[in-house]
Tab-separated table of C-alpha atoms in Angstrom:
chain	number	residue	atom	x	y	z
Z	1	UNK	CA	29.972	-6.814	-16.786
Z	2	UNK	CA	27.316	-4.196	-17.352
Z	3	UNK	CA	28.451	-0.589	-17.366
Z	4	UNK	CA	26.542	2.621	-17.989
Z	5	UNK	CA	28.461	5.748	-18.939
Z	6	UNK	CA	26.312	8.851	-18.463
Z	7	UNK	CA	26.994	12.479	-19.284
Z	8	UNK	CA	25.860	15.250	-16.972
Z	9	UNK	CA	22.788	17.285	-17.907
Z	10	UNK	CA	22.890	20.688	-19.541
Z	11	UNK	CA	24.403	23.685	-17.783
Z	12	UNK	CA	24.213	27.375	-18.568
Z	13	UNK	CA	27.720	27.096	-20.055
Z	14	UNK	CA	26.501	24.347	-22.409
Z	15	UNK	CA	23.537	26.456	-23.456
Z	16	UNK	CA	25.845	29.422	-24.196
Z	17	UNK	CA	28.392	27.219	-26.035
Z	18	UNK	CA	31.175	28.146	-23.631
Z	19	UNK	CA	33.708	26.143	-21.676
Z	20	UNK	CA	32.861	26.375	-17.965
Z	21	UNK	CA	34.961	28.716	-15.884
Z	22	UNK	CA	34.633	26.563	-12.776
Z	23	UNK	CA	33.812	22.987	-11.671
Z	24	UNK	CA	31.094	24.574	-9.510
Z	25	UNK	CA	28.745	25.173	-12.473
Z	26	UNK	CA	25.385	23.455	-11.694
Z	27	UNK	CA	22.753	21.990	-13.993
Z	28	UNK	CA	20.203	24.383	-15.435
Z	29	UNK	CA	16.470	23.618	-15.485
Z	30	UNK	CA	16.715	21.826	-18.822
Z	31	UNK	CA	19.637	19.774	-17.556
Z	32	UNK	CA	17.684	18.599	-14.536
Z	33	UNK	CA	14.820	17.465	-16.772
Z	34	UNK	CA	17.253	15.699	-19.121
Z	35	UNK	CA	18.718	13.745	-16.227
Z	36	UNK	CA	15.325	12.834	-14.788
Z	37	UNK	CA	14.291	11.484	-18.196
Z	38	UNK	CA	17.513	9.495	-18.478
Z	39	UNK	CA	17.123	8.163	-14.955
Z	40	UNK	CA	13.628	6.931	-15.721
Z	41	UNK	CA	14.850	5.196	-18.887
Z	42	UNK	CA	17.626	3.459	-16.969
Z	43	UNK	CA	15.243	2.467	-14.176
Z	44	UNK	CA	12.745	1.074	-16.702
Z	45	UNK	CA	15.526	-0.954	-18.361
Z	46	UNK	CA	16.055	-2.961	-15.184
Z	47	UNK	CA	19.685	-1.909	-14.742
Z	48	UNK	CA	20.789	-2.282	-11.112
Z	49	UNK	CA	24.254	-0.855	-10.410
Z	50	UNK	CA	26.209	-1.879	-7.351
Z	51	UNK	CA	28.318	1.296	-7.466
Z	52	UNK	CA	27.927	4.860	-8.727
Z	53	UNK	CA	31.014	6.919	-9.493
Z	54	UNK	CA	31.058	10.517	-10.696
Z	55	UNK	CA	33.482	13.286	-11.493
Z	56	UNK	CA	33.769	15.622	-8.532
Z	57	UNK	CA	32.447	18.617	-10.519
Z	58	UNK	CA	29.135	20.014	-9.267
Z	59	UNK	CA	27.246	19.232	-12.499
Z	60	UNK	CA	28.263	15.562	-12.494
Z	61	UNK	CA	27.639	15.033	-8.786
Z	62	UNK	CA	24.212	16.639	-9.169
Z	63	UNK	CA	23.509	14.382	-12.156
Z	64	UNK	CA	24.685	11.259	-10.329
Z	65	UNK	CA	22.495	11.998	-7.303
Z	66	UNK	CA	19.428	12.561	-9.474
Z	67	UNK	CA	20.091	9.270	-11.291
Z	68	UNK	CA	20.779	7.472	-8.008
Z	69	UNK	CA	17.470	8.614	-6.553
Z	70	UNK	CA	15.638	7.026	-9.477
Z	71	UNK	CA	17.555	3.780	-9.941
Z	72	UNK	CA	19.360	2.889	-6.699
Z	73	UNK	CA	18.420	5.152	-3.758
Z	74	UNK	CA	20.392	3.032	-1.308
Z	75	UNK	CA	23.769	3.638	-3.001
Z	76	UNK	CA	26.249	6.407	-2.228
Z	77	UNK	CA	27.717	8.501	-5.018
Z	78	UNK	CA	31.507	8.260	-4.950
Z	79	UNK	CA	33.334	11.381	-6.231
Z	80	UNK	CA	36.263	10.570	-8.510
Z	81	UNK	CA	38.686	13.374	-9.463
Z	82	UNK	CA	40.051	11.141	-12.227
Z	83	UNK	CA	36.718	11.438	-14.051
Z	84	UNK	CA	36.949	15.227	-14.395
Z	85	UNK	CA	36.509	16.832	-17.782
Z	86	UNK	CA	39.556	17.675	-19.848
Z	87	UNK	CA	41.270	20.709	-18.340
Z	88	UNK	CA	40.630	23.385	-20.965
Z	89	UNK	CA	43.353	25.638	-19.595
Z	90	UNK	CA	43.318	29.044	-21.253
Z	91	UNK	CA	40.112	28.124	-23.102
Z	92	UNK	CA	38.001	28.317	-19.941
Z	93	UNK	CA	35.107	30.695	-20.557
Z	94	UNK	CA	35.715	30.792	-24.314
Z	95	UNK	CA	33.510	29.504	-27.119
Z	96	UNK	CA	33.143	25.740	-27.592
Z	97	UNK	CA	32.461	26.281	-31.278
Z	98	UNK	CA	35.154	25.452	-33.791
Z	99	UNK	CA	35.712	26.995	-37.195
Z	100	UNK	CA	35.432	30.656	-38.245
Z	101	UNK	CA	32.738	31.450	-35.655
Z	102	UNK	CA	34.629	29.911	-32.748
Z	103	UNK	CA	37.904	30.172	-30.886
Z	104	UNK	CA	41.029	29.869	-33.035
Z	105	UNK	CA	43.012	28.006	-30.357
Z	106	UNK	CA	40.232	25.430	-29.975
Z	107	UNK	CA	40.063	24.951	-33.733
Z	108	UNK	CA	43.818	24.286	-33.861
Z	109	UNK	CA	43.605	21.844	-30.978
Z	110	UNK	CA	40.790	19.919	-32.682
Z	111	UNK	CA	43.279	19.002	-35.408
Z	112	UNK	CA	45.798	17.624	-32.896
Z	113	UNK	CA	43.992	16.728	-29.650
Z	114	UNK	CA	46.983	14.773	-28.361
Z	115	UNK	CA	48.699	18.143	-28.040
Z	116	UNK	CA	48.317	19.593	-24.584
Z	117	UNK	CA	46.193	22.747	-24.479
Z	118	UNK	CA	47.946	25.860	-23.126
Z	119	UNK	CA	47.596	25.580	-19.352
Z	120	UNK	CA	45.485	22.443	-19.774
Z	121	UNK	CA	45.492	18.800	-20.861
Z	122	UNK	CA	45.456	16.538	-23.898
Z	123	UNK	CA	43.247	13.532	-24.627
Z	124	UNK	CA	46.140	11.282	-23.573
Z	125	UNK	CA	46.267	13.040	-20.196
Z	126	UNK	CA	42.559	12.339	-19.684
Z	127	UNK	CA	43.015	8.697	-20.629
Z	128	UNK	CA	45.892	8.271	-18.183
Z	129	UNK	CA	43.907	9.557	-15.192
Z	130	UNK	CA	40.443	8.196	-16.053
Z	131	UNK	CA	41.095	4.583	-17.060
Z	132	UNK	CA	42.399	3.243	-13.697
Z	133	UNK	CA	38.893	3.500	-12.213
Z	134	UNK	CA	37.437	1.492	-15.089
Z	135	UNK	CA	40.162	-1.108	-14.701
Z	136	UNK	CA	39.099	-1.546	-11.073
Z	137	UNK	CA	35.415	-1.755	-12.009
Z	138	UNK	CA	36.116	-4.338	-14.702
Z	139	UNK	CA	38.175	-6.403	-12.270
Z	140	UNK	CA	35.280	-6.247	-9.801
Z	141	UNK	CA	32.857	-7.398	-12.503
Z	142	UNK	CA	29.662	-6.026	-10.958
Z	143	UNK	CA	27.310	-3.530	-12.690
Z	144	UNK	CA	28.336	0.099	-12.279
Z	145	UNK	CA	27.237	3.579	-13.285
Z	146	UNK	CA	29.861	6.178	-14.201
Z	147	UNK	CA	28.869	9.834	-14.600
Z	148	UNK	CA	31.306	12.157	-16.305
Z	149	UNK	CA	31.812	14.676	-19.119
Z	150	UNK	CA	31.728	14.673	-22.922
Z	151	UNK	CA	35.470	14.461	-23.569
Z	152	UNK	CA	36.215	12.067	-20.726
Z	153	UNK	CA	33.421	9.707	-21.792
Z	154	UNK	CA	34.629	9.793	-25.406
Z	155	UNK	CA	38.126	8.845	-24.246
Z	156	UNK	CA	36.821	6.063	-22.003
Z	157	UNK	CA	34.583	4.623	-24.719
Z	158	UNK	CA	37.476	4.544	-27.186
Z	159	UNK	CA	39.675	2.824	-24.594
Z	160	UNK	CA	37.034	0.252	-23.682
Z	161	UNK	CA	36.266	-0.542	-27.302
Z	162	UNK	CA	39.830	-0.640	-28.572
Z	163	UNK	CA	39.190	2.217	-30.991
Z	164	UNK	CA	41.798	4.633	-32.251
Z	165	UNK	CA	41.550	7.687	-30.001
Z	166	UNK	CA	42.093	10.318	-32.689
Z	167	UNK	CA	39.665	8.680	-35.133
Z	168	UNK	CA	37.059	8.332	-32.401
Z	169	UNK	CA	37.470	11.988	-31.466
Z	170	UNK	CA	37.316	13.309	-35.026
Z	171	UNK	CA	34.399	11.081	-36.101
Z	172	UNK	CA	32.346	11.966	-32.984
Z	173	UNK	CA	31.140	8.357	-32.931
Z	174	UNK	CA	31.380	8.139	-29.138
Z	175	UNK	CA	29.921	11.573	-28.385
Z	176	UNK	CA	27.064	11.733	-25.887
Z	177	UNK	CA	24.668	14.700	-25.686
Z	178	UNK	CA	24.030	16.353	-22.339
Z	179	UNK	CA	21.982	13.980	-20.209
Z	180	UNK	CA	22.715	11.080	-22.561
Z	181	UNK	CA	24.036	7.658	-21.665
Z	182	UNK	CA	25.585	4.543	-23.158
Z	183	UNK	CA	25.078	1.029	-21.821
Z	184	UNK	CA	27.943	-1.386	-22.421
Z	185	UNK	CA	28.123	-5.138	-22.025
Z	186	UNK	CA	31.795	-5.895	-21.435
Z	187	UNK	CA	32.568	-9.494	-22.331
Z	188	UNK	CA	36.335	-9.252	-22.658
Z	189	UNK	CA	39.296	-7.168	-21.564
Z	190	UNK	CA	39.387	-3.498	-22.623
Z	191	UNK	CA	41.428	-2.549	-25.648
Z	192	UNK	CA	40.131	-5.300	-27.958
Z	193	UNK	CA	38.294	-3.960	-31.038
Z	194	UNK	CA	34.521	-3.987	-30.591
Z	195	UNK	CA	31.597	-2.861	-32.737
Z	196	UNK	CA	29.686	0.291	-31.918
Z	197	UNK	CA	28.003	0.082	-28.506
Z	198	UNK	CA	24.321	0.591	-27.989
Z	199	UNK	CA	23.660	4.302	-27.423
Z	200	UNK	CA	20.662	6.035	-25.927
């Protein structure tokens, strides 16, 4: 099947290098332009999804609707709580930078992302709630567009490609920039090792 994983466009929190305080954070002007550019690229590629699923955060729903309007205006956008970003817990509102200039708790978590953040989640928690939707889409077999967040999309890409989750996280090889997307051609069951996917 054909699957596109897309990350929401930039928000003010992204621009300030801070974890969002609320799911209600919208795209900023740059984010809207990023998504429009991505939508045009996807439309020009000839990709025709039969379903569009998005995290139920404002920034992902806004992104999904902008993409939908450009590539498949007839489709509804289906909100999916399982596609939410990792719950940052006590890190909400803090710096997303790691190292000496960033938040010490975030830096510690980067070394062991399977550890649950204080008041939040781990990468394993995200995988457990996000992969059932992809299992259903794969079973269906028709082209689909999934709009989510940086961490969630990293976890899903690792799961789909059979990559080690920690290595994928620490190497950043599955990271998507704001407004970016990855198109995958799934020819076998998830969890089998695959080469790097095509990234845009």
